[in-house]
XYZ file of C-alpha atoms in Angstrom:
667
model
C -5.759 37.510 -0.093
C -8.839 35.746 1.090
C -11.704 37.762 2.939
C -13.920 35.927 6.195
C -16.432 34.106 5.552
C -19.729 35.561 6.568
C -21.618 32.872 8.159
C -18.353 31.163 9.705
C -18.379 33.425 13.079
C -21.855 32.406 13.888
C -21.338 28.781 13.923
C -20.498 27.201 17.141
C -17.032 25.146 17.011
C -14.957 25.033 20.281
C -17.563 24.496 22.996
C -17.015 23.536 26.293
C -19.841 20.866 25.780
C -17.622 19.311 22.841
C -14.311 19.471 25.107
C -16.378 17.447 27.554
C -17.579 15.004 25.313
C -14.241 14.613 23.785
C -13.068 13.866 27.028
C -15.394 11.051 27.480
C -15.073 9.604 24.095
C -11.092 9.714 24.864
C -11.259 7.460 28.016
C -12.813 4.674 25.781
C -10.610 4.987 22.700
C -7.355 5.491 24.828
C -8.085 2.596 26.737
C -8.625 0.336 23.852
C -5.568 1.716 21.913
C -3.145 1.062 25.193
C -4.184 -2.867 25.423
C -4.030 -3.179 21.487
C -0.638 -1.746 21.049
C 0.738 -3.791 24.021
C -0.901 -6.710 23.104
C -0.162 -6.823 19.100
C 1.905 -3.782 18.687
C -0.545 -1.844 16.861
C -3.270 1.094 17.431
C -5.978 2.204 15.399
C -7.202 5.499 14.254
C -10.127 6.775 16.125
C -11.405 9.807 14.494
C -14.627 7.932 12.109
C -15.863 6.398 15.117
C -15.584 9.368 17.695
C -17.075 11.646 14.484
C -20.177 9.225 14.931
C -20.574 8.929 18.577
C -20.362 12.650 18.750
C -22.877 13.373 16.161
C -25.227 10.811 17.641
C -25.139 12.932 21.213
C -24.669 16.226 19.891
C -27.968 16.104 17.870
C -29.891 16.630 21.115
C -28.374 19.723 21.753
C -29.299 23.148 20.024
C -27.452 25.047 17.355
C -25.009 22.066 17.342
C -22.619 22.064 14.013
C -20.605 19.969 11.681
C -17.356 21.848 12.930
C -18.623 21.643 16.653
C -18.684 17.714 15.902
C -15.014 17.834 14.177
C -13.614 19.763 17.289
C -15.108 16.395 19.405
C -13.359 13.862 17.120
C -10.153 15.726 17.043
C -10.012 15.782 20.695
C -10.590 12.181 20.873
C -8.474 10.963 18.025
C -5.708 13.036 19.493
C -5.966 11.565 22.820
C -6.147 7.919 21.220
C -3.346 8.096 19.134
C -0.919 9.614 22.020
C -1.356 5.809 23.214
C 0.968 4.770 20.864
C 3.539 6.215 23.684
C 3.236 2.583 24.770
C 5.749 1.678 22.178
C 8.460 2.912 24.172
C 7.755 3.700 28.001
C 7.340 -0.283 29.058
C 10.909 -0.494 28.107
C 12.257 1.031 31.337
C 10.109 -1.906 32.842
C 11.318 -4.465 30.889
C 15.173 -3.357 31.570
C 14.235 -3.393 35.317
C 14.690 0.546 35.899
C 11.367 1.000 36.634
C 8.768 -1.253 38.532
C 5.845 0.439 37.480
C 4.793 3.696 35.843
C 5.068 6.983 38.080
C 2.169 8.819 37.545
C 3.264 12.626 37.335
C 6.524 11.832 35.361
C 4.736 9.748 32.649
C 2.000 12.332 32.358
C 4.562 15.021 31.750
C 6.484 12.802 29.211
C 3.184 12.089 27.252
C 1.860 15.801 27.523
C 5.126 17.571 26.519
C 6.143 15.303 23.756
C 2.342 15.410 22.438
C 2.105 19.257 22.612
C 5.337 19.444 20.927
C 3.986 17.268 18.201
C 0.803 19.498 17.971
C 3.344 22.574 17.483
C 5.449 21.007 14.918
C 2.982 19.950 13.006
C 1.602 23.524 12.405
C 3.698 24.663 9.796
C 3.503 21.124 8.265
C -0.070 21.813 7.624
C 0.561 23.835 4.400
C 2.911 21.766 3.140
C 1.308 18.540 3.423
C -2.574 19.363 3.711
C -3.418 22.309 1.907
C -0.326 22.249 -0.452
C -0.185 18.532 -1.470
C -2.273 16.002 -3.151
C -1.783 13.520 -0.329
C -5.115 11.310 -0.281
C -5.214 11.371 3.994
C -7.578 8.527 3.491
C -8.871 8.327 7.088
C -9.194 12.307 7.017
C -10.893 12.681 4.184
C -13.458 9.139 5.281
C -14.143 11.406 8.887
C -14.833 14.526 7.155
C -17.617 12.744 4.676
C -18.911 11.036 7.846
C -19.466 14.722 9.356
C -20.678 16.290 6.326
C -23.475 13.420 6.028
C -24.167 13.311 9.612
C -24.935 17.177 9.464
C -27.729 16.363 7.060
C -31.201 14.819 7.923
C -30.482 11.681 6.482
C -27.312 11.718 8.696
C -29.482 11.089 11.915
C -30.284 7.400 10.555
C -26.855 6.849 9.412
C -25.539 7.922 12.984
C -27.813 5.474 14.571
C -26.758 2.442 11.868
C -23.246 3.353 12.927
C -23.676 3.150 16.555
C -25.869 -0.308 16.197
C -22.798 -1.549 13.652
C -20.180 -0.319 16.368
C -22.050 -2.079 19.189
C -22.790 -5.341 17.267
C -18.546 -5.566 16.139
C -17.670 -4.655 20.103
C -20.457 -7.240 21.782
C -19.271 -10.012 19.125
C -15.724 -9.354 19.926
C -15.901 -9.113 23.412
C -17.799 -12.189 23.407
C -15.460 -14.265 21.955
C -12.946 -12.956 24.072
C -15.208 -13.902 27.360
C -15.530 -17.199 25.926
C -11.308 -17.774 25.554
C -10.883 -16.590 29.148
C -13.467 -18.742 30.356
C -11.165 -21.519 28.196
C -14.570 -22.869 26.157
C -12.339 -21.763 23.365
C -8.502 -21.146 22.177
C -7.736 -18.054 21.473
C -4.225 -18.888 19.545
C -2.651 -21.192 17.738
C 1.068 -22.100 17.154
C 3.323 -24.995 16.279
C 6.887 -25.265 15.064
C 8.084 -27.082 11.991
C 11.290 -27.982 10.191
C 12.467 -26.381 6.811
C 15.356 -28.461 5.294
C 18.099 -28.016 7.865
C 16.702 -25.424 9.805
C 13.224 -24.759 11.206
C 10.221 -22.007 11.516
C 7.300 -21.498 13.285
C 3.574 -20.913 12.802
C 1.202 -18.679 14.818
C -2.140 -17.141 14.622
C -4.015 -15.142 17.119
C -7.829 -15.744 16.691
C -8.526 -11.880 17.383
C -11.140 -9.910 16.072
C -9.012 -6.757 16.757
C -6.691 -7.822 14.127
C -9.607 -8.599 11.515
C -10.460 -5.127 11.930
C -7.326 -3.808 11.970
C -6.672 -5.297 8.693
C -9.795 -4.237 7.199
C -8.897 -0.811 7.937
C -5.063 -1.082 6.829
C -6.231 -2.175 3.574
C -5.061 -4.519 1.116
C -1.866 -2.956 -0.210
C -0.735 -3.261 3.504
C -2.009 -6.131 4.126
C -0.275 -8.000 1.375
C 2.910 -6.041 1.977
C 2.508 -7.200 5.900
C 2.321 -10.783 4.380
C 5.349 -10.518 2.042
C 7.596 -9.523 5.161
C 6.095 -12.450 7.073
C 7.237 -14.526 4.162
C 10.700 -12.921 4.280
C 11.163 -13.729 7.614
C 9.324 -17.174 8.499
C 10.098 -19.283 5.265
C 13.649 -17.534 4.034
C 15.223 -15.672 7.083
C 14.627 -18.234 9.662
C 15.192 -21.456 8.022
C 18.499 -20.240 6.861
C 19.716 -18.570 10.294
C 18.650 -21.722 11.982
C 20.035 -24.437 9.830
C 22.511 -26.806 11.235
C 22.169 -25.498 14.637
C 23.281 -28.016 16.929
C 20.560 -27.372 19.673
C 17.607 -27.835 17.506
C 17.403 -31.681 17.993
C 17.127 -30.949 22.119
C 15.482 -28.041 22.382
C 13.983 -27.066 18.657
C 11.276 -24.872 19.675
C 12.909 -22.445 22.083
C 15.871 -22.169 19.507
C 13.703 -21.652 16.499
C 11.933 -18.771 18.731
C 15.233 -17.366 20.304
C 16.862 -16.944 16.468
C 13.590 -15.377 15.491
C 13.820 -12.834 18.295
C 17.350 -11.959 18.544
C 18.404 -12.051 15.070
C 15.341 -12.064 12.382
C 13.699 -8.942 14.316
C 16.617 -7.007 14.163
C 16.966 -7.636 10.258
C 13.061 -6.358 10.074
C 14.216 -3.171 12.050
C 16.604 -2.677 9.435
C 14.084 -2.557 6.996
C 12.190 -0.498 8.624
C 15.156 1.875 9.664
C 15.941 2.507 5.768
C 12.307 3.154 4.828
C 11.815 5.649 7.256
C 14.881 7.180 5.953
C 13.595 7.267 2.161
C 10.152 8.626 3.281
C 12.186 11.818 5.134
C 14.148 12.097 1.828
C 11.178 12.294 -0.181
C 9.402 15.220 1.368
C 12.142 17.535 2.638
C 11.012 19.778 -0.056
C 7.408 20.350 0.824
C 8.496 20.742 4.341
C 10.126 23.881 3.461
C 7.814 25.158 1.342
C 5.108 24.809 4.094
C 7.135 26.696 6.627
C 7.671 29.502 4.459
C 4.090 29.819 3.693
C 3.150 29.591 7.363
C 5.759 32.780 8.047
C 4.238 34.340 4.993
C 0.544 34.088 6.503
C 1.531 35.080 10.050
C 3.213 38.345 8.514
C 0.390 39.138 6.450
C -2.130 38.879 9.696
C 0.359 41.089 11.577
C 0.227 43.831 8.744
C -3.572 43.737 9.250
C -4.388 41.595 6.115
C -7.695 39.631 6.247
C -6.838 35.968 6.102
C -9.856 33.350 5.696
C -10.661 31.528 8.685
C -10.020 28.388 7.423
C -6.314 29.170 6.939
C -5.713 30.749 10.384
C -2.886 28.980 12.366
C -1.754 29.706 15.855
C 0.647 32.290 14.765
C 4.103 31.273 14.157
C 6.001 33.043 16.859
C 3.747 31.413 19.515
C 4.527 28.049 17.960
C 8.173 28.725 18.093
C 8.095 30.377 21.728
C 6.111 27.246 22.933
C 8.827 24.749 21.334
C 11.551 26.388 23.203
C 9.966 26.843 26.402
C 9.001 23.008 26.408
C 12.894 22.571 26.544
C 13.013 24.005 29.774
C 10.543 21.135 31.680
C 12.219 18.465 29.260
C 15.864 19.617 30.839
C 14.176 19.538 34.278
C 12.571 16.064 33.643
C 16.235 14.610 32.281
C 17.635 16.151 35.351
C 15.668 14.632 37.726
C 15.961 10.964 35.886
C 19.359 11.079 36.482
C 19.510 12.108 40.160
C 20.450 9.437 42.700
C 21.755 7.439 39.596
C 25.213 6.327 38.302
C 24.910 9.239 35.833
C 24.471 11.996 38.306
C 28.102 13.173 38.179
C 28.445 13.423 34.252
C 24.604 13.942 33.515
C 25.075 17.728 32.162
C 26.440 16.686 28.469
C 23.990 13.894 27.835
C 21.155 16.557 28.987
C 22.121 19.191 26.751
C 22.813 16.645 24.109
C 19.132 15.158 24.442
C 17.529 18.691 24.522
C 19.428 19.771 20.957
C 18.042 15.979 19.976
C 14.609 16.733 20.956
C 14.345 19.997 19.339
C 15.839 18.982 15.999
C 14.772 15.327 15.264
C 11.365 15.933 16.537
C 10.729 18.182 13.802
C 12.068 15.739 11.492
C 10.209 13.003 12.923
C 6.833 14.938 12.825
C 7.635 15.554 9.101
C 8.210 12.024 8.467
C 5.004 10.496 10.513
C 2.639 13.360 8.986
C 3.599 12.335 5.338
C 3.143 8.509 6.513
C -0.326 9.538 7.822
C -1.350 11.381 4.616
C -0.141 8.560 2.222
C -1.264 5.454 3.784
C -3.263 6.835 7.051
C -2.811 6.698 10.811
C -3.984 3.140 11.452
C -1.322 1.954 8.711
C 1.495 3.996 9.432
C 4.128 1.786 11.571
C 5.396 5.106 13.647
C 7.095 1.962 15.760
C 9.880 2.162 12.529
C 10.417 5.928 13.046
C 10.994 4.688 16.930
C 13.307 2.385 15.799
C 15.238 5.093 14.030
C 14.981 7.498 16.735
C 16.198 4.958 19.514
C 19.360 4.137 17.325
C 20.162 7.724 16.758
C 19.638 8.784 20.167
C 21.731 5.461 21.637
C 24.685 6.542 19.366
C 24.665 10.267 20.217
C 24.262 9.705 24.032
C 27.053 6.960 23.922
C 29.305 9.246 22.014
C 28.748 12.312 24.595
C 29.009 10.253 27.600
C 32.253 8.482 26.708
C 33.528 5.527 28.583
C 30.953 3.734 31.045
C 31.133 1.196 33.882
C 28.355 -1.775 33.896
C 26.068 0.407 36.011
C 26.285 3.372 34.008
C 25.859 1.451 30.708
C 22.485 0.269 32.230
C 21.347 3.774 33.804
C 22.625 5.136 30.075
C 20.099 2.419 28.266
C 17.208 3.699 30.844
C 18.394 7.447 29.881
C 17.937 6.604 25.921
C 14.664 5.045 26.192
C 13.382 8.040 28.355
C 14.784 10.833 26.138
C 13.123 8.312 23.064
C 9.707 8.600 24.829
C 9.502 12.336 24.659
C 10.336 12.251 20.677
C 7.927 9.186 20.139
C 5.222 11.573 21.820
C 6.124 13.866 18.809
C 5.934 11.117 16.615
C 2.547 9.668 17.697
C 0.805 13.316 17.688
C 1.937 14.451 14.578
C 0.997 11.076 13.076
C -2.501 12.197 13.814
C -3.085 15.721 13.774
C -2.486 16.351 10.250
C -5.208 13.391 9.458
C -7.467 15.834 11.648
C -6.584 19.034 10.122
C -7.600 17.531 6.623
C -10.917 16.615 8.003
C -10.979 20.278 9.375
C -10.122 21.886 5.991
C -12.463 19.809 4.059
C -15.619 20.569 6.539
C -14.325 24.547 6.939
C -13.035 24.204 10.204
C -10.916 27.114 11.806
C -7.313 25.534 12.050
C -6.259 27.323 15.222
C -9.340 26.231 17.204
C -8.655 22.578 15.723
C -4.730 22.798 17.075
C -6.020 24.128 20.570
C -8.516 20.920 20.615
C -5.436 19.162 19.896
C -3.574 20.236 22.648
C -6.713 19.454 25.004
C -6.912 16.044 23.308
C -3.098 15.311 24.717
C -3.879 16.578 28.106
C -6.771 14.203 28.197
C -4.670 11.214 27.220
C -1.771 12.140 29.013
C -3.911 11.945 32.122
C -5.387 8.442 31.440
C -2.625 6.595 29.685
C -0.320 5.654 32.978
C -2.804 4.452 35.161
C -4.025 2.140 32.184
C -0.241 1.446 31.690
C -0.003 0.534 35.474
C -3.059 -1.505 35.440
C -1.915 -3.835 32.553
C 1.813 -4.143 34.510
C -0.040 -5.040 37.447
C -2.159 -7.575 35.922
C 0.153 -9.000 33.240
C 3.796 -7.679 33.499
C 5.683 -7.528 30.091
C 7.673 -10.055 28.313
C 11.236 -10.035 29.093
C 10.395 -8.151 32.142
C 11.764 -9.149 35.469
C 9.620 -11.756 36.952
C 7.277 -11.950 33.836
C 5.372 -14.970 33.192
C 3.889 -16.581 30.215
C 0.565 -14.568 30.291
C 2.551 -11.525 30.027
C 1.884 -8.892 27.390
C 4.467 -9.059 24.440
C 4.418 -5.447 24.064
C 6.740 -5.729 20.874
C 7.855 -2.524 19.715
C 8.704 -1.596 23.410
C 10.732 -5.115 23.636
C 12.556 -4.455 20.111
C 13.410 -0.742 21.083
C 14.821 -1.524 24.336
C 17.040 -4.445 22.659
C 18.254 -1.986 20.338
C 19.021 0.820 23.009
C 20.969 -2.364 24.768
C 22.747 -3.514 21.783
C 24.429 -0.047 21.144
C 25.210 1.275 24.585
C 26.498 -2.365 25.724
C 28.333 -2.612 22.398
C 26.725 -5.932 21.463
C 24.357 -5.023 18.651
C 24.961 -6.940 15.528
C 25.304 -4.551 12.835
C 25.615 -6.765 10.171
C 21.726 -7.901 11.074
C 20.756 -4.342 10.872
C 22.520 -3.747 7.253
C 21.155 -6.975 5.472
C 17.819 -5.448 6.913
C 18.749 -2.446 5.103
C 19.473 -4.028 2.119
C 16.373 -6.109 2.073
C 14.488 -2.480 2.865
C 16.357 -0.979 -0.341
C 15.032 -3.766 -2.537
C 11.590 -3.680 -1.585
C 11.770 0.155 -2.132
C 13.134 -0.502 -5.818
C 10.365 -2.889 -6.082
C 8.160 -0.036 -4.643
C 9.066 2.615 -7.138
C 8.811 0.672 -10.315
C 5.278 -0.688 -9.412
C 4.285 2.920 -8.774
C 5.936 3.739 -12.283
C 4.249 1.045 -13.944
C 0.855 0.164 -12.438
C -1.606 2.489 -11.049
C -2.985 0.424 -8.510
C 0.016 -1.943 -7.063
C 2.421 -1.113 -4.571
C 4.434 -2.508 -2.005
C 4.647 0.211 0.976
C 8.365 -0.908 2.677
C 7.277 0.474 5.873
C 4.447 -2.499 6.183
C 7.074 -5.169 4.592
C 9.389 -4.041 7.510
C 6.828 -4.477 9.887
C 5.776 -7.963 8.766
C 9.455 -8.627 9.140
C 9.762 -7.839 12.553
C 6.237 -8.723 14.313
C 5.729 -12.283 15.428
C 3.485 -14.472 12.791
C 0.851 -14.600 15.626
C 0.432 -11.093 15.436
C 0.589 -10.505 11.647
C -0.737 -13.653 9.891
C -4.326 -12.530 10.538
C -4.110 -8.648 9.683
C -3.751 -9.610 5.643
C -6.930 -12.297 6.204
C -8.821 -9.032 7.757
C -7.428 -6.700 4.794
C -8.790 -9.735 2.128
C -12.405 -9.797 3.932
C -12.396 -6.370 3.724
C -11.675 -5.928 0.131
C -14.102 -8.508 -0.402
C -16.811 -6.350 1.656
C -15.884 -3.088 -0.424
C -16.045 -5.068 -3.793
C -19.678 -6.245 -2.553
C -20.463 -2.476 -1.591
C -18.908 -1.326 -5.311
C -21.407 -3.982 -7.065
C -24.469 -2.876 -5.276
C -24.061 0.529 -7.601
C -25.759 2.871 -5.027
C -24.074 4.538 -1.990
C -21.315 2.925 -2.430
C -18.757 4.982 -0.154
C -21.602 4.997 2.858
C -21.723 1.372 2.955
C -17.928 1.017 2.941
C -17.956 3.459 5.813
C -20.589 1.232 7.866
C -17.335 -1.472 7.264
C -15.010 0.621 8.457
C -17.544 1.257 11.825
C -17.944 -2.740 12.126
C -13.832 -3.117 11.940
C -13.681 -0.397 14.571
C -16.583 -2.333 16.921
C -14.230 -5.266 16.687
C -11.398 -3.562 17.730
C -12.761 -1.238 20.574
C -14.647 -4.480 21.837
C -11.599 -6.792 22.030
C -9.480 -4.083 23.734
C -12.178 -2.859 26.340
C -12.625 -6.789 27.302
C -8.858 -6.901 27.656
C -8.845 -3.777 30.044
C -11.665 -5.159 32.302
C -10.114 -8.466 32.466
C -6.894 -6.801 33.262
C -8.695 -5.277 36.205
C -10.280 -8.611 37.120
C -6.858 -10.225 37.017
C -5.062 -7.332 39.432
C -8.041 -7.651 41.590
C -7.778 -11.299 41.999
C -4.229 -11.858 41.453
C -5.061 -14.751 39.370
C -3.921 -15.206 36.005
C -6.696 -17.163 34.996
C -9.829 -15.850 37.267
C -12.628 -16.575 34.512
C -11.433 -20.328 33.544
C -13.902 -22.744 34.511
C -12.803 -25.260 36.837
C -13.973 -28.277 34.967
C -12.280 -27.642 32.082
C -8.696 -29.281 32.120
C -5.430 -29.734 29.639
C -7.140 -32.692 27.873
C -9.274 -30.145 26.565
C -6.725 -28.208 24.504
C -7.101 -29.450 21.220
C -10.775 -29.509 21.272
C -10.464 -25.834 22.394
C -8.544 -25.170 19.249
C -10.545 -26.704 16.719
C -13.814 -25.336 18.541
C -12.210 -21.847 18.705
C -11.371 -21.606 14.718
C -14.879 -22.703 14.279
C -16.405 -20.251 16.044
C -14.192 -17.707 14.757
C -14.753 -17.895 11.230
C -18.689 -18.526 11.634
C -18.632 -15.466 13.787
C -16.763 -13.259 11.357
C -18.716 -14.381 8.550
C -21.802 -13.844 10.142
C -21.015 -10.307 11.130
C -20.111 -9.014 7.797
C -23.211 -10.545 6.102
C -25.278 -9.067 8.939
C -23.594 -5.343 8.159
C -24.265 -6.247 4.638
C -27.958 -6.513 5.133
C -28.337 -3.787 7.376
C -26.299 -1.476 4.817
C -28.823 -2.277 2.307
C -31.885 -2.262 4.410
C -30.619 1.158 5.700
C -30.323 2.169 2.207
C -33.695 1.093 0.772
C -35.286 3.369 3.913
C -33.101 6.379 2.596
C -34.725 6.041 -0.810
C -38.033 6.028 0.559
C -37.767 9.116 2.808
C -36.393 10.733 -0.465
C -39.638 9.530 -2.464
C -41.731 10.668 0.115
C -40.334 14.140 0.111
């Protein structure tokens, strides 16, 4: 039995200033993540940049501590990751059920789902954090940043970290501004023949995607590239071969086949990969729940439990989970009022509540495990979302029975709404265990960190709806009524709503889903063989699935960013000194690239909404004849700027290392 550390009670941890600072950082990172997710279907983990910013500010206050900084990054990262709810909610606009995002309903969906995610992840801490050897790459990295920042040398590193984030942010925003002015192109695209069929090429000149690739790493980047090859150079040419429309409507036909057929195959691959992940962790989950109950019993009997092992008591966790079912039921009931479902709503509401209660725990387990294995940024929780919406649609359809056309549309909306609550669970559990790993390594008190996670959820829930509404007003979403060519892709929301429509409308091609599942099984077998025969080579099945179902324009640059990130890390390793510190500086550059481009996107959305002009910054003297020049110039500027940024970061990292060595010698 552990005893309480003597010094722990004197250290500041959950403070008012920390909560306020975490809330302010939340505003920036949540806005960036919402835009990035709607544009390219990916979000990024905010723990490390939040920790750097927190330490740079709190060092001006007396008695700041490493565990207080940990609380700040916990609040900011929880709110930032909750923004992944945008993988579902825009589907309600896409199918025409919502015209916008009602503020308080959207807040409630985000908050209740997020708080459930916190509660479900508490018993999983012992199974997947303290009781497992999962690497938690971002959690460990964030802990190292916090530890270094708590030293004298850390002050200089914090300054350098902020400079690097600012450098990447300004460069990414600057390129986005040039693209908005139409001086350079921000994307390239083409369609081409492959035998009797066709395929597509696309690449977004996106600094955010370079940053995402750096963060996810080489294994995930290569896996996504494998998925891309399977979809665009195998499946799409085969599915489009001998199509009679190729001769007259080549580009539209190839694009349509990818959207309506190939992406469903990718969805099947992701679903199988998610199920496989769940099967691998059932045992650790059960052991973690057992350990949480034993710890709670020991505390009730008066035994001293170390601060670093004190979770929110399990009886409170269970109580919050059960009480949460009441507002969920009220939300679902309110959703059916005045709809074609009103007369038969009792059965589907009861089914949905049970679905949230049970599937929520399973989803939390899967997402927590994935975050521990490959990191929150890498963890494609959209794959879990696909599985969730399929199960929800089947259960709700079976419960409701025969439907009219109007009832079918209403059931699709009801299914998406229910799935959004479960997806809130997924988004938070995907990040929470990463944060709790950081807390374990820096000596934080779990229950205080868990309270901070709830606070972060509340902050994020308040911020997400107006940003979603701004994106809807400024750009709209592809596939939604009245959407134009500049609409945001929101790829996950589009796919998830398509699946719900397919199941409930009885027109889903299960053969395509099955083919994707078979491909997923093959990828799993390959990954397991690689795991048994090699130490480094892996082929993450979920990443392969993502590469299969996301458009090439969104995935091609990510492997490039992963390769660049690997070259940067190899450079850091060759220098032989302060290797991990230099790698962290590279991570901060990647974060800056993401944040800069995303925040410019949010500001640009505000300008579009205010002017009702899709291209408000376009220079009037640049016409269509400049298109090819803009593409060539865009590629040139993009390549040169990426190279210059990484070279500058290397130079700063080397110079800062030399300054640290001089300081040590002087001491």
